[in-house]
Coordinates of C-alpha atoms and ligand atoms in Angstrom, one line a residue:
X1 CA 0.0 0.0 0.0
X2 CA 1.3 3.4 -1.1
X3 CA 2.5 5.5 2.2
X4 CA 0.7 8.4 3.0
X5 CA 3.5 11.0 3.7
X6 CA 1.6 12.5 6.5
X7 CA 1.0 9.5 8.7
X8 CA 4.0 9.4 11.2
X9 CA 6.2 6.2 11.2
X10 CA 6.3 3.3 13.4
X11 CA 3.3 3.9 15.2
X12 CA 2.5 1.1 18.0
X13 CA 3.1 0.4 21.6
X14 CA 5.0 2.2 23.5
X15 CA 4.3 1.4 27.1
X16 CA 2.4 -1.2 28.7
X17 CA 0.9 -2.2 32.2
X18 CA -1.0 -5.2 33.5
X19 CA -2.7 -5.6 36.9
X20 CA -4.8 -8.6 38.5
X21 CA -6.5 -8.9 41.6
X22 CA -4.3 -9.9 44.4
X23 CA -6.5 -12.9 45.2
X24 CA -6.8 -16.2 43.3
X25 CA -8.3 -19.8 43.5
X26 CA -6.1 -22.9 42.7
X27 CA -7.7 -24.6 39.7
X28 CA -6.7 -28.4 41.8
X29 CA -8.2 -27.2 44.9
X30 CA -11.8 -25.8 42.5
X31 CA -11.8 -29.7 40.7
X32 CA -12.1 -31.2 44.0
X33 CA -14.7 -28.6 45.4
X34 CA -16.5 -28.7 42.6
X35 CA -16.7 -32.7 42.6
X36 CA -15.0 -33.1 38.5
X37 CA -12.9 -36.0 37.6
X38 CA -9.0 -35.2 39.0
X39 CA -7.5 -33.3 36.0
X40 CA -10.6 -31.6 33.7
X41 CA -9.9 -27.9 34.9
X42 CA -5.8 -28.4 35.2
X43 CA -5.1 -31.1 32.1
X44 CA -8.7 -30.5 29.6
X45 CA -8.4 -27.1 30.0
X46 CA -4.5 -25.9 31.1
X47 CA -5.4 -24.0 33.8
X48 CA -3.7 -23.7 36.9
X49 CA -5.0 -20.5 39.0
X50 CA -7.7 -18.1 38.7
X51 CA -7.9 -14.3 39.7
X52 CA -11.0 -12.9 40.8
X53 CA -12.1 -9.7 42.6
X54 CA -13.9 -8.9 46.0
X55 CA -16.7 -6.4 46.5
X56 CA -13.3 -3.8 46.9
X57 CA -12.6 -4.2 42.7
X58 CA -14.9 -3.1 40.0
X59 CA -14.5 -2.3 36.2
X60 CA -13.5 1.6 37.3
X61 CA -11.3 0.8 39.9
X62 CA -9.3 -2.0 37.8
X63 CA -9.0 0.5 35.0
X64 CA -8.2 3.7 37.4
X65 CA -5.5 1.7 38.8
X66 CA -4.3 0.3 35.4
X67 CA -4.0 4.3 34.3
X68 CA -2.2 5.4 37.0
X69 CA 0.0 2.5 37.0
X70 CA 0.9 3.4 33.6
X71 CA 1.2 6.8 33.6
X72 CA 3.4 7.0 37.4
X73 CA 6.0 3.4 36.1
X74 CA 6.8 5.2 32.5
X75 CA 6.4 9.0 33.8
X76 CA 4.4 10.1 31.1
X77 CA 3.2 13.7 31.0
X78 CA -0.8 13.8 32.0
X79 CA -0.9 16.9 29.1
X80 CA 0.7 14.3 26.2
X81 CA -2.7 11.8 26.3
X82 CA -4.9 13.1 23.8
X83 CA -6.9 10.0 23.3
X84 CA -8.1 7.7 26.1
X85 CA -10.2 4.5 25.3
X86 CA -11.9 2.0 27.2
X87 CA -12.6 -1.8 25.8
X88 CA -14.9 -3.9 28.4
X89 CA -17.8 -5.9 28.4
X90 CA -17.9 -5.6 32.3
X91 CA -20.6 -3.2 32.3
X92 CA -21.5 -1.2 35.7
X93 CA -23.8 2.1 34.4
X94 CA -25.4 1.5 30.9
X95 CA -24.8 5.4 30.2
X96 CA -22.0 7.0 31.8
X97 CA -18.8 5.5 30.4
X98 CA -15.7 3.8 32.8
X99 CA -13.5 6.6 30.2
X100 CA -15.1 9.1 31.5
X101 CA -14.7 7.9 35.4
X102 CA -10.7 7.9 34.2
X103 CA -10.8 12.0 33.4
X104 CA -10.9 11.8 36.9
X105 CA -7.0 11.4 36.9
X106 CA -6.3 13.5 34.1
X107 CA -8.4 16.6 35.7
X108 CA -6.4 16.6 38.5
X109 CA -3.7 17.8 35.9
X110 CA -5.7 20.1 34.4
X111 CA -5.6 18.1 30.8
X112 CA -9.8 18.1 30.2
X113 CA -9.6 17.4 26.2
X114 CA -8.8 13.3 26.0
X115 CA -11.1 12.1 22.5
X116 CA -12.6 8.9 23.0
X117 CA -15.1 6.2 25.1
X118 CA -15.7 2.9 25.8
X119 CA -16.3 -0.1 22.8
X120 CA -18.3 -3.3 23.5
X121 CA -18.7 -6.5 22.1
X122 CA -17.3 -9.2 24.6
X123 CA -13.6 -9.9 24.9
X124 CA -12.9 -7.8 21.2
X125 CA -13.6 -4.3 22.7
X126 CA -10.0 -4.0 23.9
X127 CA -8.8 -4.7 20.2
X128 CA -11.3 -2.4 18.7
X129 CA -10.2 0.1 20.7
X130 CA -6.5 -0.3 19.6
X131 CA -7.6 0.1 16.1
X132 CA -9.2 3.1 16.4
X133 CA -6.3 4.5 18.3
X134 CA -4.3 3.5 15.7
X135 CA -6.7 4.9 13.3
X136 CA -6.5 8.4 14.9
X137 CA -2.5 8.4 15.5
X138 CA -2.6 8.0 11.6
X139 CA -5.7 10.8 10.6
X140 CA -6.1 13.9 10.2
X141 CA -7.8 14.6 13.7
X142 CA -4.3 13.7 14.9
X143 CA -2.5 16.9 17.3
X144 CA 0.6 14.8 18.2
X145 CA -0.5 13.7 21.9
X146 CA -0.2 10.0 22.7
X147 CA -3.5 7.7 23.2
X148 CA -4.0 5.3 25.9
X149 CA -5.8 2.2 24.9
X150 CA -7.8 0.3 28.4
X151 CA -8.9 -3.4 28.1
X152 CA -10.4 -4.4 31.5
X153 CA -13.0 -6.9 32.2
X154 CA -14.1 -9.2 35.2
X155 CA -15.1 -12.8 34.4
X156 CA -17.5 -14.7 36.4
X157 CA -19.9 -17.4 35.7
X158 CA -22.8 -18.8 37.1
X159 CA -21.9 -22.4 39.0
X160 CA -21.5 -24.9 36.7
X161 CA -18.8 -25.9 33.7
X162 CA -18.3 -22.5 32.6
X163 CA -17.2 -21.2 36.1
X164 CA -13.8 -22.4 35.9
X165 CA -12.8 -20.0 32.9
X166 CA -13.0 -17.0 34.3
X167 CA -10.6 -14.5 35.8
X168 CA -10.1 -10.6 36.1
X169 CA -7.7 -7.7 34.8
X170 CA -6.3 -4.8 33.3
X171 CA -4.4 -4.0 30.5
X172 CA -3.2 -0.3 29.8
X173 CA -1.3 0.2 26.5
X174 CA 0.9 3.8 25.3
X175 CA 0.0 4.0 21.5
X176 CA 2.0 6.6 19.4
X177 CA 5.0 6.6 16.8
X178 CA 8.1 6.1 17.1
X179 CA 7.4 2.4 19.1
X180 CA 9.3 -0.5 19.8
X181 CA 5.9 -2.6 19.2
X182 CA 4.8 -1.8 15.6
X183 CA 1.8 -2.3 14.3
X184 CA 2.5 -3.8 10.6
X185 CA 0.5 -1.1 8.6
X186 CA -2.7 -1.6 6.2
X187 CA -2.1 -5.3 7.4
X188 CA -5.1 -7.4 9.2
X189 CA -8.2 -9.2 8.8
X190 CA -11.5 -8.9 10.6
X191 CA -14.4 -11.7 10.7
X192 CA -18.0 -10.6 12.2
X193 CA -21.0 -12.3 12.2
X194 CA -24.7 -12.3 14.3
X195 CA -24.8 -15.2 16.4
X196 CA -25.2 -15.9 20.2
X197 CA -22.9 -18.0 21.6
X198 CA -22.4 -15.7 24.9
X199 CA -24.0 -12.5 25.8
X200 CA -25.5 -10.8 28.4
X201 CA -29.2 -10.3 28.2
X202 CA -29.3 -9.8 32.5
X203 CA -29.2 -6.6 33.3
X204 CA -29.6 -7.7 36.9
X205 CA -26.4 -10.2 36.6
X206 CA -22.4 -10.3 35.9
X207 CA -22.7 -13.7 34.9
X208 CA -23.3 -14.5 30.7
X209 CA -25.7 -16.7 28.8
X210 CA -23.0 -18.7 27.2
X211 CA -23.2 -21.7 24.9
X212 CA -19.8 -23.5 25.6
X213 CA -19.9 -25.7 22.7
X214 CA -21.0 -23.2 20.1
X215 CA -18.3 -20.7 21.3
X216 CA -15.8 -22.5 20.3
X217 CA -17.1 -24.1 16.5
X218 CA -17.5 -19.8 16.4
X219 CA -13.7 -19.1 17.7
X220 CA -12.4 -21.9 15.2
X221 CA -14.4 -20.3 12.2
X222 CA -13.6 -17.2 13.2
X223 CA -9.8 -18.2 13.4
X224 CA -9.9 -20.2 10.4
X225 CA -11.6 -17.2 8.0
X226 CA -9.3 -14.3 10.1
X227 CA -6.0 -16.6 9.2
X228 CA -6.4 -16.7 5.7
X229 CA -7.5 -13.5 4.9
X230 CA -4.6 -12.4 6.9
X231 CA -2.3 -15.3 4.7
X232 CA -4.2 -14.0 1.4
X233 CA -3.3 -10.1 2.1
X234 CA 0.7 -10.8 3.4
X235 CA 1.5 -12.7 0.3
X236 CA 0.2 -10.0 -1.8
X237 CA 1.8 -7.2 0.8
X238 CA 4.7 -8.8 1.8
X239 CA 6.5 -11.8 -0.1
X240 CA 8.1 -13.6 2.2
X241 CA 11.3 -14.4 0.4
X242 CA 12.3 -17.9 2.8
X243 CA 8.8 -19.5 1.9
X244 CA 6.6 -18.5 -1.1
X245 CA 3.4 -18.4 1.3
X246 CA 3.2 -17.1 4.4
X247 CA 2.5 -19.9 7.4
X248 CA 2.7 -19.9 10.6
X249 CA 6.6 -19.8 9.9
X250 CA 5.9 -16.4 9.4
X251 CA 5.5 -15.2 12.6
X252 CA 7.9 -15.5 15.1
X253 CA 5.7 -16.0 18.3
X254 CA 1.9 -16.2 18.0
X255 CA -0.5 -15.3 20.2
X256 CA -4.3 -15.8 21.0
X257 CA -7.2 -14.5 23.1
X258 CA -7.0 -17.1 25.5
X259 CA -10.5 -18.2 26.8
X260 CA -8.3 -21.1 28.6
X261 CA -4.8 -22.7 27.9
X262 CA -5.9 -26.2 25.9
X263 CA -8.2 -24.2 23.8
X264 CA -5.3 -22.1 22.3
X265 CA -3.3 -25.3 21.7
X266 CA -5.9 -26.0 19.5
X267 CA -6.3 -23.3 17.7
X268 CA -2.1 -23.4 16.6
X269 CA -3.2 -26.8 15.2
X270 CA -6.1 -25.3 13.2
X271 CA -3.6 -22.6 11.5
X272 CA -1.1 -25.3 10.7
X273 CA -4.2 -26.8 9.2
X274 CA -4.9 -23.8 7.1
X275 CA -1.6 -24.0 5.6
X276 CA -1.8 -27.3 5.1
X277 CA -5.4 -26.7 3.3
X278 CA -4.1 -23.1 1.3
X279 CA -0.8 -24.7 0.6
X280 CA -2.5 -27.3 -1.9
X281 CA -5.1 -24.3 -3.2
X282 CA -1.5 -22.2 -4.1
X283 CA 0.4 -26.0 -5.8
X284 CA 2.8 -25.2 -2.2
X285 CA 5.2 -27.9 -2.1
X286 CA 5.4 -28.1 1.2
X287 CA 5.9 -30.9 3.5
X288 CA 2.9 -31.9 5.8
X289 CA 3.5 -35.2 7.1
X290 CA 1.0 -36.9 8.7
X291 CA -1.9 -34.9 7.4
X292 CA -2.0 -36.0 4.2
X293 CA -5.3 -38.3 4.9
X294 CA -6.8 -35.0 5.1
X295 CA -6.1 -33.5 2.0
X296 CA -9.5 -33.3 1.3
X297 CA -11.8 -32.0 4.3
X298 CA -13.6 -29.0 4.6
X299 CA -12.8 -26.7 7.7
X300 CA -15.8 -26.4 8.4
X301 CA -16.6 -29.9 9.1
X302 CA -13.4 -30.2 11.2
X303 CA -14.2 -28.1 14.6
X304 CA -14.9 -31.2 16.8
X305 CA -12.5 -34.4 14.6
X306 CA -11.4 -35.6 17.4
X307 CA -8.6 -37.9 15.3
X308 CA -7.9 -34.4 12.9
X309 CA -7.1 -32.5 16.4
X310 CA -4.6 -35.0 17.9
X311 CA -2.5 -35.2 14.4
X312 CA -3.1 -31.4 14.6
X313 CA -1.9 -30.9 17.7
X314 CA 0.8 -33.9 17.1
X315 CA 2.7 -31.9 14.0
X316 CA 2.2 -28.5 15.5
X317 CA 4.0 -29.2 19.3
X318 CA 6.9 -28.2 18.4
X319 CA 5.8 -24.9 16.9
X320 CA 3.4 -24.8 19.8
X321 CA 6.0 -24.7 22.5
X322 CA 8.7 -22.4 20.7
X323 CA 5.7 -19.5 19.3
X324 CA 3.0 -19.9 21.9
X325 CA 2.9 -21.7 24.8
X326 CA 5.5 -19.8 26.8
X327 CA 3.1 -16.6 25.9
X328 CA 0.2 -18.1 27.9
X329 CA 1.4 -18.0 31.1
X330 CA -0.9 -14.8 32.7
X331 CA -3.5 -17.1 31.0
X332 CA -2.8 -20.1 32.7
X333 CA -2.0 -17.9 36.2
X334 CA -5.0 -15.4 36.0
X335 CA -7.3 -17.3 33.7
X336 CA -9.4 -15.1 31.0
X337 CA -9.6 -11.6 32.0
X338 CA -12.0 -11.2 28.6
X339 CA -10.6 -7.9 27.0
X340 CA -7.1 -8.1 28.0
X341 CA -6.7 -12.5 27.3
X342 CA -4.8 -11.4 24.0
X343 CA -2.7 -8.2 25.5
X344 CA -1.7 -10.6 28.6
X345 CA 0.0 -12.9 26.1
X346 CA 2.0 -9.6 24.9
X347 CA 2.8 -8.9 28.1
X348 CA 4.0 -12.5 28.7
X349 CA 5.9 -12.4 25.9
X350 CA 7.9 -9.4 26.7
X351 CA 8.9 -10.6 30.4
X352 CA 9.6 -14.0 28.8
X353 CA 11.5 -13.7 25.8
X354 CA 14.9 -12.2 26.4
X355 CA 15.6 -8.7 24.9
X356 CA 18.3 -9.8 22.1
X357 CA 15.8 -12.7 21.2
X358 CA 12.7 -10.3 20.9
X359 CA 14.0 -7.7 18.7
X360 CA 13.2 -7.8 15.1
X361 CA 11.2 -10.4 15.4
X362 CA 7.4 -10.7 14.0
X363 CA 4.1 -11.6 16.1
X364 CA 0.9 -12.7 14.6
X365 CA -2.4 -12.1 17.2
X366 CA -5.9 -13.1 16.7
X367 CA -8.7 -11.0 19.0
X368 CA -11.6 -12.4 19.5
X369 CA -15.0 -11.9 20.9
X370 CA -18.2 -13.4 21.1
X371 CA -21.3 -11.9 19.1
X372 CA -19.2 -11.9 17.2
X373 CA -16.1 -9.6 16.0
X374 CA -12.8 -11.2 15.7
X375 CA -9.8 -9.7 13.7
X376 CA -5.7 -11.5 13.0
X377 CA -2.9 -8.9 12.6
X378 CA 0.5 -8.2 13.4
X379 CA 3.4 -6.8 14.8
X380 CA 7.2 -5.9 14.4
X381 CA 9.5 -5.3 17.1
X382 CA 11.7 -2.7 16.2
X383 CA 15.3 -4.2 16.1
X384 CA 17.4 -2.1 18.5
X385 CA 17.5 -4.3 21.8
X386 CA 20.6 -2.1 23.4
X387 CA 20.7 -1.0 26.8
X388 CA 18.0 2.1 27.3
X389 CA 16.4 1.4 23.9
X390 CA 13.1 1.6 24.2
X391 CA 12.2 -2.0 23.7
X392 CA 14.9 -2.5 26.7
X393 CA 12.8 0.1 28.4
X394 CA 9.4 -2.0 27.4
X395 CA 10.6 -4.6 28.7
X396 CA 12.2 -3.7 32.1
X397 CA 9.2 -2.1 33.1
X398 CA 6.9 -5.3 33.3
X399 CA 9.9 -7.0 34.9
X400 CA 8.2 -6.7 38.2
X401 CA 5.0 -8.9 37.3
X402 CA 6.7 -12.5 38.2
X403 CA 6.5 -10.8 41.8
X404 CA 3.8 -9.6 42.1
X405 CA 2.2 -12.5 41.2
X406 CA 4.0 -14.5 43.7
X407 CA 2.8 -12.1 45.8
X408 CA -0.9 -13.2 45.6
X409 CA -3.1 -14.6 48.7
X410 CA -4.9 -18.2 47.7
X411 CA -8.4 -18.4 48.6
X412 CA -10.0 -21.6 49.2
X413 CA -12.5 -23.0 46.5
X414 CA -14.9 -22.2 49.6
X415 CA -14.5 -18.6 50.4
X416 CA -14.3 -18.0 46.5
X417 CA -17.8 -19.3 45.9
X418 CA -19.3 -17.3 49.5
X419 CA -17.6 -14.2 47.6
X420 CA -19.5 -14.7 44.2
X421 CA -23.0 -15.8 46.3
X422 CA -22.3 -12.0 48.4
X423 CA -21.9 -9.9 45.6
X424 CA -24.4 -11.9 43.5
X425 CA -26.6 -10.9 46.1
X426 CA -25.1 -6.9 46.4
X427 CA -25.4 -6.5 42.9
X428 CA -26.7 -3.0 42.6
X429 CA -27.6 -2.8 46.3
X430 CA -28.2 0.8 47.1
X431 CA -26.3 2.7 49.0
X432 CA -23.7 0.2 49.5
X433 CA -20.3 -0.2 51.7
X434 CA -17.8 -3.1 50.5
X435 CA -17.6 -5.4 53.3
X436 CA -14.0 -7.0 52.3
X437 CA -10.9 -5.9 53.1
X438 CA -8.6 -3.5 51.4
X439 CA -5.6 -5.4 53.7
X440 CA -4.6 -7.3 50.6
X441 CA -4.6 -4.6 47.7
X442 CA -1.4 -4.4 46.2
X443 CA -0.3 -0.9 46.6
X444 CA -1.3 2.1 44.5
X445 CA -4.8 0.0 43.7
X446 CA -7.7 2.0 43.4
X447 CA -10.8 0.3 45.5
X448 CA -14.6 1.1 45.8
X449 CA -15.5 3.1 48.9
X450 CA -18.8 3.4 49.1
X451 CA -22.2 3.5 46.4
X452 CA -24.2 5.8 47.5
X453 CA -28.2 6.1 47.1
X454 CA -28.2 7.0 44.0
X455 CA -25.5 4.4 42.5
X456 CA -22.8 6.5 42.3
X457 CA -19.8 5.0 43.0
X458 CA -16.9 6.9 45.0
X459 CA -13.0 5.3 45.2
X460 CA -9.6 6.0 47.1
X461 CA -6.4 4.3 46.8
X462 CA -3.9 2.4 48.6
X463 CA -0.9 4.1 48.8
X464 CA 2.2 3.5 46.8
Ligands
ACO1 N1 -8.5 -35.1 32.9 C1 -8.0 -34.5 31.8 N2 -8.9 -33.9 30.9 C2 -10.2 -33.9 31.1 C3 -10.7 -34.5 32.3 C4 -9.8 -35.1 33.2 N3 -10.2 -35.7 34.4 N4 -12.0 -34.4 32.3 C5 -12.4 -33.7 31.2 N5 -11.3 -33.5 30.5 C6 -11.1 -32.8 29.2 C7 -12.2 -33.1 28.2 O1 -11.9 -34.3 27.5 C8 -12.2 -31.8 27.4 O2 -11.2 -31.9 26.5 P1 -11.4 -31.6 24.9 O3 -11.8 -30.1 24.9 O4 -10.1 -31.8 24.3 O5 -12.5 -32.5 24.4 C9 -11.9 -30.7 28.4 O6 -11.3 -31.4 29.5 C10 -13.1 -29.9 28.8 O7 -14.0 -30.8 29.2 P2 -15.6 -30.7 28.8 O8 -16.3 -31.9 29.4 O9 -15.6 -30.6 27.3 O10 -15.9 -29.4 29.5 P3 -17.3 -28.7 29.8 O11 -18.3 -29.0 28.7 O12 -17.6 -29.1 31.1 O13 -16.9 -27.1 29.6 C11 -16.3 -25.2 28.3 C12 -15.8 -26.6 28.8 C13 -17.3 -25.4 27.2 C14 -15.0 -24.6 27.7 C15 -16.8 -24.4 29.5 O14 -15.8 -24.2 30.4 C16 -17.4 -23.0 29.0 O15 -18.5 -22.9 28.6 N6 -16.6 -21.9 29.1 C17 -17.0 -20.6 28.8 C18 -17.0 -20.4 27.3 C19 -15.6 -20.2 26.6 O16 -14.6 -20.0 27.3 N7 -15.6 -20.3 25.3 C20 -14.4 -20.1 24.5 C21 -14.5 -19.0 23.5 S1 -15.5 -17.6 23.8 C22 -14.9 -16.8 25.3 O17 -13.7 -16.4 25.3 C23 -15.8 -16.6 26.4

């Protein structure tokens, strides 16, 4: 695509904080409460530990803290943000936006013209509102101020088999030019359709209407129809000069919203199986061992092969455990925080992968959320890894993460489940004082006070 000479280069990520709630459940310990077969929530679906909040955290206070966070670890300048944008499904007022509870920071420095609001639609808002950050870095609106880009969501689900993927966070992302994260321009796919595989009808709940199976036949399609549009528009875009189609040897580590660990697996089998099914469309020569049996299926047709998956996920470990599986490891220790699943996995991978390893290498991401709105693109890391670059910067400040969550207090399967039945139960109670303890809050966390009688909320903070 031609360049536009206006549009300022390398525009991507140039800061980045994550926050979880200081409280989790051990995935073992919720198997044997819960009275499944040793193994289902740990083996069949990778999990090890869940996050979840007390009546102390809601969706302002996770992204007030996420904010500040950001703005106090990378000292940014509260008069640079000129765009601040919130992606949640976690929804607390159906009118007054959690972007505009955020001002509340920025007013205190006098800054009082921040563009933007919140996007919806399950765990894609967070990408959405990337894109249009993105979008406005890039326009004509553009004034040379930085945006901020929030995914934040709470996951809960009613008792049953849903319940053990939940979880809770924040993501907070810098996006400007001049980044050591950049976006690879004019180059991604998107995939939407009408369909209800998990909403939120209840006004008077947290907890979805979710249809487990059809979720995921919707991720898979969604993946499968994201992946090659994605392939289709690189090849044309981008020759890749080693391989005459792009394949997941394209991308250097690849990551994935992450409803739960075993799922993702899966889904780096289904894009081997794209290129196995696009390289015979192209004549790719190619070598697919194994597969060949299944030269012929249809994708559609494949979601739930039971024999397809396990030579899937058979000629794709190796690929699995260099590109993916390292990169799940806030998803495996926090479980799906909705919004931020896919920005967790960044975060992962740039406190995992050493600095000299990282740089110049390419990462492929696929967003996705129910309803549904799903989109695959990329990113370069820009290749200067020396000491005070700014990917050595990137990277040094989410070095304290592996701490912090060490630092988190296990709750027993019990007290977890009394905590959901309470705030099931205070769900817009009015007026209402949090009866948990702010004891635990890592420090710096913003946490509700008090709602008064006419739901609004009011929040302080631990101090630093
Ligand atoms: N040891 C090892 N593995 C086990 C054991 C055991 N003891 N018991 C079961 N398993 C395996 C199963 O074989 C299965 O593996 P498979 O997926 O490879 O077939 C896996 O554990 C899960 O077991 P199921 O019986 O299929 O699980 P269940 O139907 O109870 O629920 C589901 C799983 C559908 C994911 C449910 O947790 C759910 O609805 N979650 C919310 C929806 C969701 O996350 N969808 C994903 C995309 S949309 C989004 O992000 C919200």
């Amino acid at each position: 695509m031609a360049r536009n000479p206006n549009w300022p280069d390398s525009v991507g990520i140039r800061a980045v904080e994550l926050i979880f709630p200081p409280q989790y459940v051990d995935q073992r310990e919720l198997e044997v409460f819960d009275g499944v077969s040793e193994g289902k929530y740990t083996i069949g679906l990778g999990q090890s530990k869940m996050g979840f909040c007390t009546d102390r955290e809601d969706i302002n206070s996770l992204c007030l803290t996420v904010v500040s966070r950001l703005m106090e670890r990378n000292s940014i300048d509260y008069s640079s943000i000129g765009r601040l944008e919130v992606g949640t499904e976690t929804i607390i007022d159906k009118s007054k936006s959690v972007k505009s509870v955020l001002m509340k920071i920025f007013e205190e420095h006098g800054n009082f013209s921040i563009e933007g609001i919140d996007t919806t639609n399950a765990c894609y808002g967070g990408t959405a509102a990337l894109f249009n950050s993105v979008s406005w870095v890039e326009s004509s609106a553009w004034d040379g101020r930085l945006a901020i880009v929030v995914a934040a969501d709470i996951a809960v689900y009613a008792k049953g088999s849903a319940r053990p993927t939940g979880g809770a966070g924040a993501v907070a992302m810098l996006i400007g030019p001049d980044a050591p994260l950049i976006f690879d321009r004019g180059l991604r796919s998107t995939y939407m359709r009408h369909v209800y595989d998990f909403y939120k009808p209840n006004m008077d709940s947290d907890y979805p209407v979710v249809d487990g199976k059809l979720s995921i036949q919707c991720y898979f399609s969604a993946l499968d129809n994201c992946y090659q549009m994605y392939c289709d528009k690189a090849d044309k875009m981008l020759p890749d000069l080693n391989q005459l189609h792009w394949n997941v040897s394209s991308f250097d580590s690849l990551l994935f919203h992450s409803p739960y660990c075993k799922l993702v697996q899966k889904s780096l089998g289904r894009l081997v199986l794209n290129d196995f099914v696009r390289a015979q469309k192209v004549g790719s020569k190619e070598s697919y061992v194994g597969l060949e049996k299944f030269a012929n299926v249809k994708l559609e047709d494949t979601y739930f092969d039971k024999e397809l998956e396990k030579e899937l996920l058979a000629f794709s470990k190796q690929c699995y455990q260099v590109k993916t599986e390292p990169y799940l490891f806030m998803t495996n220790q926090i479980g799906n925080m909705y919004t931020p699943s896919l920005y967790g996995g960044l975060v992962s991978l740039l406190l995992i992968k050493p600095v000299h390893l990282l740089a110049g290498t390419r990462i492929g991401l696929f967003s996705y959320g129910s309803g549904l709105a799903s989109s695959f693109f990329s990113i370069r890391v820009s290749s200067d890894s020396s000491v005070g670059s700014k990917l050595d910067s990137l990277i040094k400040s989410v070095s304290h993460l592996q701490e912090q969550l060490d630092s988190r207090k296990k709750v027993s399967p019990e007290v977890f489940s009394k905590i959901l039945e309470e705030n099931e139960k205070n769900h817009l109670l009015v007026p209402y004082n949090p009866l948990s303890s702010v004891d635990d809050l890592f420090p710096g966390t913003w946490y509700l006070k008090h709602v008064d009688e006419k739901h609004r909320r009011y929040y302080e903070r631990v101090p630093l």
